[in-house]
XYZ file of C-alpha atoms in Angstrom:
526
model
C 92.219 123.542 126.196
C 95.570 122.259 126.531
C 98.566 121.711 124.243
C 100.566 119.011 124.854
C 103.354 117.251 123.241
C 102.096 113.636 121.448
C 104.527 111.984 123.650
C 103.266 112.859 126.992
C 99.746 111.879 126.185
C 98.276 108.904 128.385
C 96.928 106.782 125.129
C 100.974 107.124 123.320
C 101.905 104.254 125.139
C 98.835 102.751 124.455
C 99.138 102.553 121.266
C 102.899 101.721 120.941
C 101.892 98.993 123.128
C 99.080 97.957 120.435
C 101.624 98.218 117.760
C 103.459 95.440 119.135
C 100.641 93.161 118.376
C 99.937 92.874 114.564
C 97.294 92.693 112.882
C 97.045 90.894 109.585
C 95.025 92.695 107.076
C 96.357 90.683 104.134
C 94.139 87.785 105.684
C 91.273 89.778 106.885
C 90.459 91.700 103.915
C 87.192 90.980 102.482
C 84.466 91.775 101.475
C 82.407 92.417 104.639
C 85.470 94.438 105.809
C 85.138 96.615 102.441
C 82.040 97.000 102.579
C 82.114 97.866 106.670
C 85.303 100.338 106.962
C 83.762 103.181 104.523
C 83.081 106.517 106.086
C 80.873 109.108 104.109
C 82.651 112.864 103.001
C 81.481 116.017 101.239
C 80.196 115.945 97.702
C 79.101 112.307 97.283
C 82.771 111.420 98.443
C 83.209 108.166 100.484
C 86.561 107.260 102.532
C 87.509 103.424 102.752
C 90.108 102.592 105.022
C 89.594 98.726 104.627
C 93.120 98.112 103.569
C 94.876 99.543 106.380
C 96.757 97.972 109.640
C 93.696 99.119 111.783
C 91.767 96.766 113.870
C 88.646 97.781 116.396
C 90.937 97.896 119.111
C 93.036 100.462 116.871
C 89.566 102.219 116.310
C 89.076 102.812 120.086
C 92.484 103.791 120.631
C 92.637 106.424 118.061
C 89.568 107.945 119.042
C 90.883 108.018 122.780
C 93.555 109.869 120.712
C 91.645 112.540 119.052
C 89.479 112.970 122.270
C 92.609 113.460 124.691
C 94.591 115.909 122.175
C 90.833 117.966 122.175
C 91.333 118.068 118.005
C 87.478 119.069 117.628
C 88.093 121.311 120.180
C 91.001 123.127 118.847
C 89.422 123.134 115.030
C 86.527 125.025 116.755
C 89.252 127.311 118.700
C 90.738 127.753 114.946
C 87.102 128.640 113.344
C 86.421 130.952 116.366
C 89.371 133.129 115.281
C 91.764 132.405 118.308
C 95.678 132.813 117.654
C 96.681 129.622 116.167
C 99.682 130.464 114.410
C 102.508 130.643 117.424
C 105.446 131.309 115.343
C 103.870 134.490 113.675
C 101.546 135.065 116.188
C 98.125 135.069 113.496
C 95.077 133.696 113.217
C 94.560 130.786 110.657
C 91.257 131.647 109.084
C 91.366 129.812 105.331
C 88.286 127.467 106.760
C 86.424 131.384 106.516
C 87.222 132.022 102.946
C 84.302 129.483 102.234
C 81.448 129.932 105.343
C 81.584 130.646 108.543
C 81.389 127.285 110.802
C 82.060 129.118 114.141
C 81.650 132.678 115.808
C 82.172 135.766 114.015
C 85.832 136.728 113.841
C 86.360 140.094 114.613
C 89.822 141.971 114.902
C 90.074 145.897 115.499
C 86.119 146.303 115.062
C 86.304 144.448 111.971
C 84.374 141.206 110.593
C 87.091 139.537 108.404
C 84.660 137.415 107.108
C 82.449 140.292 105.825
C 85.999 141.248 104.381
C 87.018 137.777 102.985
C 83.055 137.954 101.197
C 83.560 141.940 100.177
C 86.655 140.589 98.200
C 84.671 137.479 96.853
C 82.192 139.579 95.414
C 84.603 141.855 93.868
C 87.041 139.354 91.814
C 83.512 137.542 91.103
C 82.459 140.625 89.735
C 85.569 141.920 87.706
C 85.847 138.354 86.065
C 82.245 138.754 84.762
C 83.251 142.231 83.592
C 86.304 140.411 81.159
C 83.783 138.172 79.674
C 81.372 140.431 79.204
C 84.245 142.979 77.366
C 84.265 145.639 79.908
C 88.129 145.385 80.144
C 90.070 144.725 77.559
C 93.636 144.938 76.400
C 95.304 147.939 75.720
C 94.836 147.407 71.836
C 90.880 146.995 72.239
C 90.968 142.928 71.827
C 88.854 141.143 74.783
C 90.775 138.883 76.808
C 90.875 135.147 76.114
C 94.224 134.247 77.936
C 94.597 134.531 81.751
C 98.321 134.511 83.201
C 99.249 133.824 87.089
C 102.587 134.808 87.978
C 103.100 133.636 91.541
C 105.276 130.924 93.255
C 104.418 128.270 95.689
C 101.071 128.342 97.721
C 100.430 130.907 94.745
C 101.180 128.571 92.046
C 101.637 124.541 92.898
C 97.179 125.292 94.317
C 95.532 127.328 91.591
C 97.133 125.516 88.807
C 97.017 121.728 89.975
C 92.412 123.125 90.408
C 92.484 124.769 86.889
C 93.348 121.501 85.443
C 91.788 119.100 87.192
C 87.883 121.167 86.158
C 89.765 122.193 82.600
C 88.075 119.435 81.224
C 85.024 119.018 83.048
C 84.627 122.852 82.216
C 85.057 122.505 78.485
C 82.397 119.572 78.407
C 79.917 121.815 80.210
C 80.359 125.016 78.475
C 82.167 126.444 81.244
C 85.176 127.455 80.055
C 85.691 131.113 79.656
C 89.312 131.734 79.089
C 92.960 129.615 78.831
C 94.688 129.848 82.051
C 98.648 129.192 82.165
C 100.820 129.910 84.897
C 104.471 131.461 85.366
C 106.042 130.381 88.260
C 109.666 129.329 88.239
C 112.405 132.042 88.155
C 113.922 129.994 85.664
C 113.762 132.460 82.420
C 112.960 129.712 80.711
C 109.802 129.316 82.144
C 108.210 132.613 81.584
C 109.818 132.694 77.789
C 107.983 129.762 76.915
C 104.508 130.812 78.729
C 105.100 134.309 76.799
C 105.698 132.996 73.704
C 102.275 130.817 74.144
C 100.397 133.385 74.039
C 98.638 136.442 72.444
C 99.921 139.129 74.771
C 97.654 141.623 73.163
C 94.461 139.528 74.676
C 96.353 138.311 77.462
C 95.903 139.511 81.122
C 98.178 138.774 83.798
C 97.405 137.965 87.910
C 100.264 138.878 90.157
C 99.926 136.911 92.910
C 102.218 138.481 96.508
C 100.799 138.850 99.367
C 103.862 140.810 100.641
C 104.617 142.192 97.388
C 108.221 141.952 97.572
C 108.712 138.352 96.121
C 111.866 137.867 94.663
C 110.715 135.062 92.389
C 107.517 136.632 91.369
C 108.745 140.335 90.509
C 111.577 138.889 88.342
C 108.706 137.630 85.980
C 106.650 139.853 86.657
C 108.879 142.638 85.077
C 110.113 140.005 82.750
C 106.062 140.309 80.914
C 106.030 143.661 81.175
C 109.137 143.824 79.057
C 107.436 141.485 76.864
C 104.216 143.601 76.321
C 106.372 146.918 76.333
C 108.230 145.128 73.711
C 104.828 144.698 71.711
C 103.720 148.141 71.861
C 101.275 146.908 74.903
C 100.522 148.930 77.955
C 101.323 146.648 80.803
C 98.995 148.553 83.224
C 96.152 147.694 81.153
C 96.805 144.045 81.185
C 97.479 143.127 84.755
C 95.759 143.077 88.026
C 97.542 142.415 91.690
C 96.323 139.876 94.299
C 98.484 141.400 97.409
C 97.642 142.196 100.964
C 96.178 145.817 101.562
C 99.581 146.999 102.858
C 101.984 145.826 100.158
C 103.305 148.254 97.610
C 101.159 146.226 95.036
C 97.918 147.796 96.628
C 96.101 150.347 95.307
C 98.799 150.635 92.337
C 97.876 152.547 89.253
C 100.736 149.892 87.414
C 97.072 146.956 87.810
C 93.762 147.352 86.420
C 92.493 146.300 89.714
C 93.878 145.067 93.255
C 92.301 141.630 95.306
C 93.363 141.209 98.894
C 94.162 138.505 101.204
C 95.538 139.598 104.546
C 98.213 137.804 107.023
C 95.388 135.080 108.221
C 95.805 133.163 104.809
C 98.663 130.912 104.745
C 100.027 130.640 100.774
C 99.518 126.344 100.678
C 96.133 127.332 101.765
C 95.405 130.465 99.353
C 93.346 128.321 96.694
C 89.919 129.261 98.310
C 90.860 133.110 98.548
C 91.853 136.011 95.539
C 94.705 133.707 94.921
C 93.088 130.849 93.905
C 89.613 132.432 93.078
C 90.821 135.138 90.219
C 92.295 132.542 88.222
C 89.531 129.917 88.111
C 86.618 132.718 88.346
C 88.348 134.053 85.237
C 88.667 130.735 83.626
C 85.877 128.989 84.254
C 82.956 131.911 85.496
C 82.774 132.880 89.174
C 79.781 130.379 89.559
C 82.018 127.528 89.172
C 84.456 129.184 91.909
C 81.731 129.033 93.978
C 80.715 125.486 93.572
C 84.183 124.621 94.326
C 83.615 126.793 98.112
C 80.224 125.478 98.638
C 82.164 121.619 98.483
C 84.671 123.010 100.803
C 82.544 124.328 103.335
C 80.590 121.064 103.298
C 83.939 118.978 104.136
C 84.782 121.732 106.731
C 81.359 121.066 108.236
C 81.917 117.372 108.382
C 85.102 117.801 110.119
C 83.420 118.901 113.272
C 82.055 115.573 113.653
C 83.838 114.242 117.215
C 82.861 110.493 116.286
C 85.976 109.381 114.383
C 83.894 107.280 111.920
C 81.818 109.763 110.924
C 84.534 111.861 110.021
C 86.674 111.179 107.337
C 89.491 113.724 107.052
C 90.179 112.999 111.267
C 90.110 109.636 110.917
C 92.616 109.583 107.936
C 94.945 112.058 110.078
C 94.666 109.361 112.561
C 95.496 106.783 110.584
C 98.262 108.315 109.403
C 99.691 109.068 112.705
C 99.700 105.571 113.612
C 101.571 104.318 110.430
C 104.025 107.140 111.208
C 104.633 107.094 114.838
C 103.492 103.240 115.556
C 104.309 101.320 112.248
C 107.633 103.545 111.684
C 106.272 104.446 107.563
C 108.273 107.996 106.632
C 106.236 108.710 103.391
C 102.862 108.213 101.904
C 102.058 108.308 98.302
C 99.195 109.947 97.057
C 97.827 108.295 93.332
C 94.929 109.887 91.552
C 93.272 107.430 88.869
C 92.181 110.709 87.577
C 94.438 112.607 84.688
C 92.557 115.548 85.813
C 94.469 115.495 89.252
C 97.673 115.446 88.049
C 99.407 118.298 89.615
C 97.144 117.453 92.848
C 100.079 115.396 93.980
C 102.507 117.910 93.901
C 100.136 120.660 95.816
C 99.748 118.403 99.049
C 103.287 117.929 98.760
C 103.871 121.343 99.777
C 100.639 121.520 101.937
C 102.000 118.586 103.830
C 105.325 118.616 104.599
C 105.621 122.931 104.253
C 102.954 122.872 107.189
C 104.126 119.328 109.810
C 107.813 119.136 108.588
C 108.720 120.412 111.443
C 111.167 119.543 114.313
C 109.770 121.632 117.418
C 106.632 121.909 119.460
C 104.031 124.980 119.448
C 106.428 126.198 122.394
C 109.493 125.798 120.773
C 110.400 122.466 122.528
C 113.129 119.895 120.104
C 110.316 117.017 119.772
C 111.420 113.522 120.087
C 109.014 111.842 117.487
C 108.480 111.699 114.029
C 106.248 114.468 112.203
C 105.125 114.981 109.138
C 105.695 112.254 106.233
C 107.662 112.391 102.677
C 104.560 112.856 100.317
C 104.889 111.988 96.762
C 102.811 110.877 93.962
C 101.731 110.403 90.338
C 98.779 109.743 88.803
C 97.835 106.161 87.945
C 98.131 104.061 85.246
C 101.180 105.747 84.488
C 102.748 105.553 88.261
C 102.306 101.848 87.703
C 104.535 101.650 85.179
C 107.087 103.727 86.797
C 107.725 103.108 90.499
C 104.860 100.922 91.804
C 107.682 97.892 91.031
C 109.604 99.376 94.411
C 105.714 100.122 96.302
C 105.283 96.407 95.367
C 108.169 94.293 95.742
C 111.273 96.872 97.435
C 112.348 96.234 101.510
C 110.157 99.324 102.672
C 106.615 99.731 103.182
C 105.107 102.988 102.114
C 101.508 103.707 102.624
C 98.990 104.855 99.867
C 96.104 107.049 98.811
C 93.985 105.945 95.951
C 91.794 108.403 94.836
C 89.366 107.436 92.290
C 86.254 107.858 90.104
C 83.212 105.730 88.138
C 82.813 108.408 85.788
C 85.387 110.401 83.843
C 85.099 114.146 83.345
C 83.894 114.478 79.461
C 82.091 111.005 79.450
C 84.055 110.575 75.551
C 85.472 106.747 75.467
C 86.223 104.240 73.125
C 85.491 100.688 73.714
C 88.756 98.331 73.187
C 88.618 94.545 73.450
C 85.107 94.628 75.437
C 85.484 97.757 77.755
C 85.868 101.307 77.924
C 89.163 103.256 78.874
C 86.866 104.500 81.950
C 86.584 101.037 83.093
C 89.552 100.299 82.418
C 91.286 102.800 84.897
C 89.307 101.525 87.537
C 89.766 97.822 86.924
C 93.027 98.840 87.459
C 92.592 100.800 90.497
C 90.845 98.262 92.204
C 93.330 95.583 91.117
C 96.123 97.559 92.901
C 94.879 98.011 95.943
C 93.761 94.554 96.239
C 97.372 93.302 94.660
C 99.092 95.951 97.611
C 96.950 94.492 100.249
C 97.414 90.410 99.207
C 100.170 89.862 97.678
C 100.898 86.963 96.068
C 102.659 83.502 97.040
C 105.653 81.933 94.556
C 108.159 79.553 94.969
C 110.260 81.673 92.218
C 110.906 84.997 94.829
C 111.526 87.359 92.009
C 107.665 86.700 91.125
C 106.481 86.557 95.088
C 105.049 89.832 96.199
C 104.329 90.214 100.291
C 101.370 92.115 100.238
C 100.441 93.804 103.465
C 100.926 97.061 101.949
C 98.422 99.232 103.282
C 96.103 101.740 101.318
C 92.894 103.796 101.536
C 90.780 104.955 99.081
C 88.963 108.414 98.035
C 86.170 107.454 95.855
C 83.574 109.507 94.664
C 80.883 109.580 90.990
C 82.829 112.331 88.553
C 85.316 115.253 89.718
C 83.143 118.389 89.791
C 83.925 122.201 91.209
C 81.898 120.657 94.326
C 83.800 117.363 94.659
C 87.461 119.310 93.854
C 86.629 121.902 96.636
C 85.415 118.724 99.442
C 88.625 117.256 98.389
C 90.638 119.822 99.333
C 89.331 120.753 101.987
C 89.605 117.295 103.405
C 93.767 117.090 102.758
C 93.598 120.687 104.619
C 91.670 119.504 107.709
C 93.588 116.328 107.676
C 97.004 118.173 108.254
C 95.247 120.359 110.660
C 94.362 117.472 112.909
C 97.744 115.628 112.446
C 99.683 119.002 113.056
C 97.345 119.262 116.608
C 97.955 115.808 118.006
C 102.156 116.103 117.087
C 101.535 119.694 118.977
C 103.613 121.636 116.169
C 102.841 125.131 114.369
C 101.309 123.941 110.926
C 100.631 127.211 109.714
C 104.533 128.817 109.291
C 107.487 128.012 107.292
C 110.136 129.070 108.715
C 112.018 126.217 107.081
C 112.127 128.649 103.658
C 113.660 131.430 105.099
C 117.822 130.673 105.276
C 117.956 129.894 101.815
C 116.152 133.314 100.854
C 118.543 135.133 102.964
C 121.658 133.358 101.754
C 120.626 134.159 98.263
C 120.273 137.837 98.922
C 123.661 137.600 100.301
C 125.037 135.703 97.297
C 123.258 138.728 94.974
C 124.610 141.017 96.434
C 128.205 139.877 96.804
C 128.340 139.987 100.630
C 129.405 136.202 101.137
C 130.698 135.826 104.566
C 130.980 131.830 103.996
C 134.146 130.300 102.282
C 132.216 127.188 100.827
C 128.819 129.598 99.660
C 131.164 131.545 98.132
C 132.947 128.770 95.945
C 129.303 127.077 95.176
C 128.470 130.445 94.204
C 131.928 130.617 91.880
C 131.428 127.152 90.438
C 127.698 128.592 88.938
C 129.473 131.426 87.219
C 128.553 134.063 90.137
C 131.502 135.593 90.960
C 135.066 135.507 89.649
């Protein structure tokens, strides 16, 4: 298996070659196309990739692509438990959280997937304990208000998957308990979650894998004031999800302790303790494991080699070429679901935390482009925000449509001859066939260019199953991109010089002029 740089592949100049040529989708988009470029996913998912710069000839080439930079290879090197992780020297072993796909992965005599399905079992099992009133708050009252206090892969996850089932949940009798989230050291934030609730039936997840998060400790002391405040015992209303070696484990301050170890990357937590206490305890561990069971199915697709059979290597592929061929630096994502309206913002950070990055594996300055801007909103609002500029402004910015034919809670009205449900899509498909054609006009303000390029996620209703094949395919789809630009997509190194300039600023040490007069200006020091 070999590593090598995107640039000194045979099939880059290939393809920048190709690129020179153009191919017209505007004009070739129809309906045998639609109906041709559709590639099936997990959970009743399909992939359509019909409105994208990508003739047959691009087909071949990008499969020459995935073939010379061994990507099935390498996912199976990942899944086997080999070092993938260069820049902390780990494994990468999230894929495990939901099945094992390769060999056993054994470290120090020990089956970390027996350990990752040990832990499963136990926050499965304490969640079915709160509902059944096993625990409760230090005043006697049963728990009906779940809290995460994390930040990051901890937060921007778990919260963006306990809204998009909260409704779904509530229209199948699934939901178990209210689940809000502290995240921001902003006091702001955790005085207004506080306030929310009932602290007396409200129980709090800590969410560190090192246990020494800045962020995360401030509010986590700041509830513990709170429930000190009202007469609460904050050891009876809070559990830790830490690694075994933090000073969070095995810590008579939480009910109970769930671990995660190094292998488990925080943007891709949601399948572990991090993600997994929350939504067990919201919506029932049963519906946590619905969510893994569509996850491991997406994971199994993505071992498909034939590019058109797999749908989350053949969008990475895609995407590489309208980075590194058609010269696009950011791709939107747009749900036409309400439901995924944080989903946006958690591949933002899964994205661009894991391929925003400048050098190789080996350390080398790389001299392409990476990963892309991602941004997004869900639609019909985005239209009527920025889709004027995706429309009609001098740059083209690819898209991601992700869609449904049912809504969650099947409750609609019917307004001048159609439902809202049918509505939304109506939209959806209008856009993408509006992005893609354009339209002609002798008054220019009212001409639009078309050729924008889009693909679309479409699938019946967003279920546990269909949330977890979702995410999983975003996951594998930065995987593969992160193997063919050769970088580390598992660390974040990029984080860590603002973290130690704050300490610095905290504790008065400066040693910069110009930090120290920022520092000044925000009331810091005299």
């Amino acid at each position: 298996m070999q590593y090598k740089n995107f640039d000194e592949t045979n099939i880059f100049n290939k393809l920048k070659s190709h690129a020179s040529g153009s191919f017209n989708f505007r004009e070739k988009l129809d309906a045998k196309r639609v109906e041709k470029c559709v590639v099936p996913m997990g959970a009743g998912f399909k992939y359509s990739w019909a409105a994208k710069a990508v003739d047959d000839t691009c087909v071949s080439l990008l499969q020459e692509l995935s073939d010379e930079q061994q990507l099935i290879l390498k996912y199976k090197a990942l899944l086997d438990g080999e070092m993938m992780n260069t820049g902390e020297k780990r494994k990468v072993l999230h894929h495990l959280l939901r099945g094992e796909q390769g060999n056993p992965v054994v470290k120090d005599g020990k089956n970390i997937g027996d350990f990752y399905r040990k832990e499963l079992d136990r926050f499965c099992e304490f969640a079915s304990c709160v509902h059944a009133g096993k625990y409760r708050g230090s005043t006697g009252k049963e728990f009906n208000t779940v809290v995460q206090i994390g930040i990051g892969g901890s937060d921007l996850g778990p919260r963006a998957l306990y809204i998009a089932l909260d409704n779904w949940a509530v229209k199948e009798g699934k939901k178990r308990m209210e689940a809000k989230f502290i995240s921001n050291v902003d006091p702001d934030d955790a005085s207004a979650v506080t306030a929310s609730c009932k602290l007396e039936s409200s129980l709090f997840i800590l969410v560190s894998k090192s246990g020494t998060t800045q962020e995360t400790l401030a509010n986590e002391l700041f509830a513990k004031d709170k429930l000190v405040k009202a007469g609460l015992d904050p050891s009876k209303h809070m559990i830790a999800v830490t690694s075994q070696t933090s000073p969070l484990a095995r810590n008579s301050a939480y009910l109970d302790s769930f671990y995660i170890d190094d292998y488990i990357g925080g943007r891709y937590s949601s399948s572990s303790a991090v993600g997994g206490c929350v939504l067990s305890l919201a919506f029932g561990p049963d519906v946590f494991r619905e969510f893994l069971s569509g996850a491991c199915e997406a994971d199994k697709l993505a071992l498909e080699k034939d590019i058109l059979k797999n749908a989350a290597l053949l969008d990475a592929l895609v995407g590489v070429w309208e980075r590194n061929f058609q010269g696009y630096p950011y791709t939107a994502i747009l749900p036409y679901s309400q439901a995924l309206s944080r989903f946006p913002a958690h591949l933002q950070q899964m994205d661009m935390e894991s391929n925003g990055k400048r050098v190789s594996r080996s350390g080398e300055i790389l001299n392409y482009q990476t990963g892309p801007v991602i941004f997004g909103e869900p639609g019909t609002n985005g239209q009527h925000s920025f889709y004027q500029l995706l429309h009609q402004g001098t740059g083209v910015i690819p898209l991601q449509f992700i869609g449904f034919t049912e809504s969650q809670k099947n409750d609609d009205v019917s307004v001048d001859g159609s439902v809202s449900q049918k509505k939304l899509c109506a939209n959806l498909a209008a856009q993408i066939a509006a992005f893609a054609k354009g339209q002609d006009d002798s008054d220019k303000n009212k001409d639009f260019p078309g050729g924008r390029p889009s693909s679309l996620i479409f699938g019946k209703k967003l279920t546990p199953a269909a949330l977890g094949s979702l995410l999983a395919h975003y996951e594998n789809k930065v995987m593969f991109q992160g193997f063919i630009w050769n970088v580390n997509s598992f660390d974040q190194e990029g984080v860590q010089l603002g973290k130690k300039l704050t300490k610095k600023v905290l504790s008065g040490d400066y040693g910069d002029g110009a930090l120290k007069a920022f520092s000044r200006m925000l009331g810091l020091c005299p």
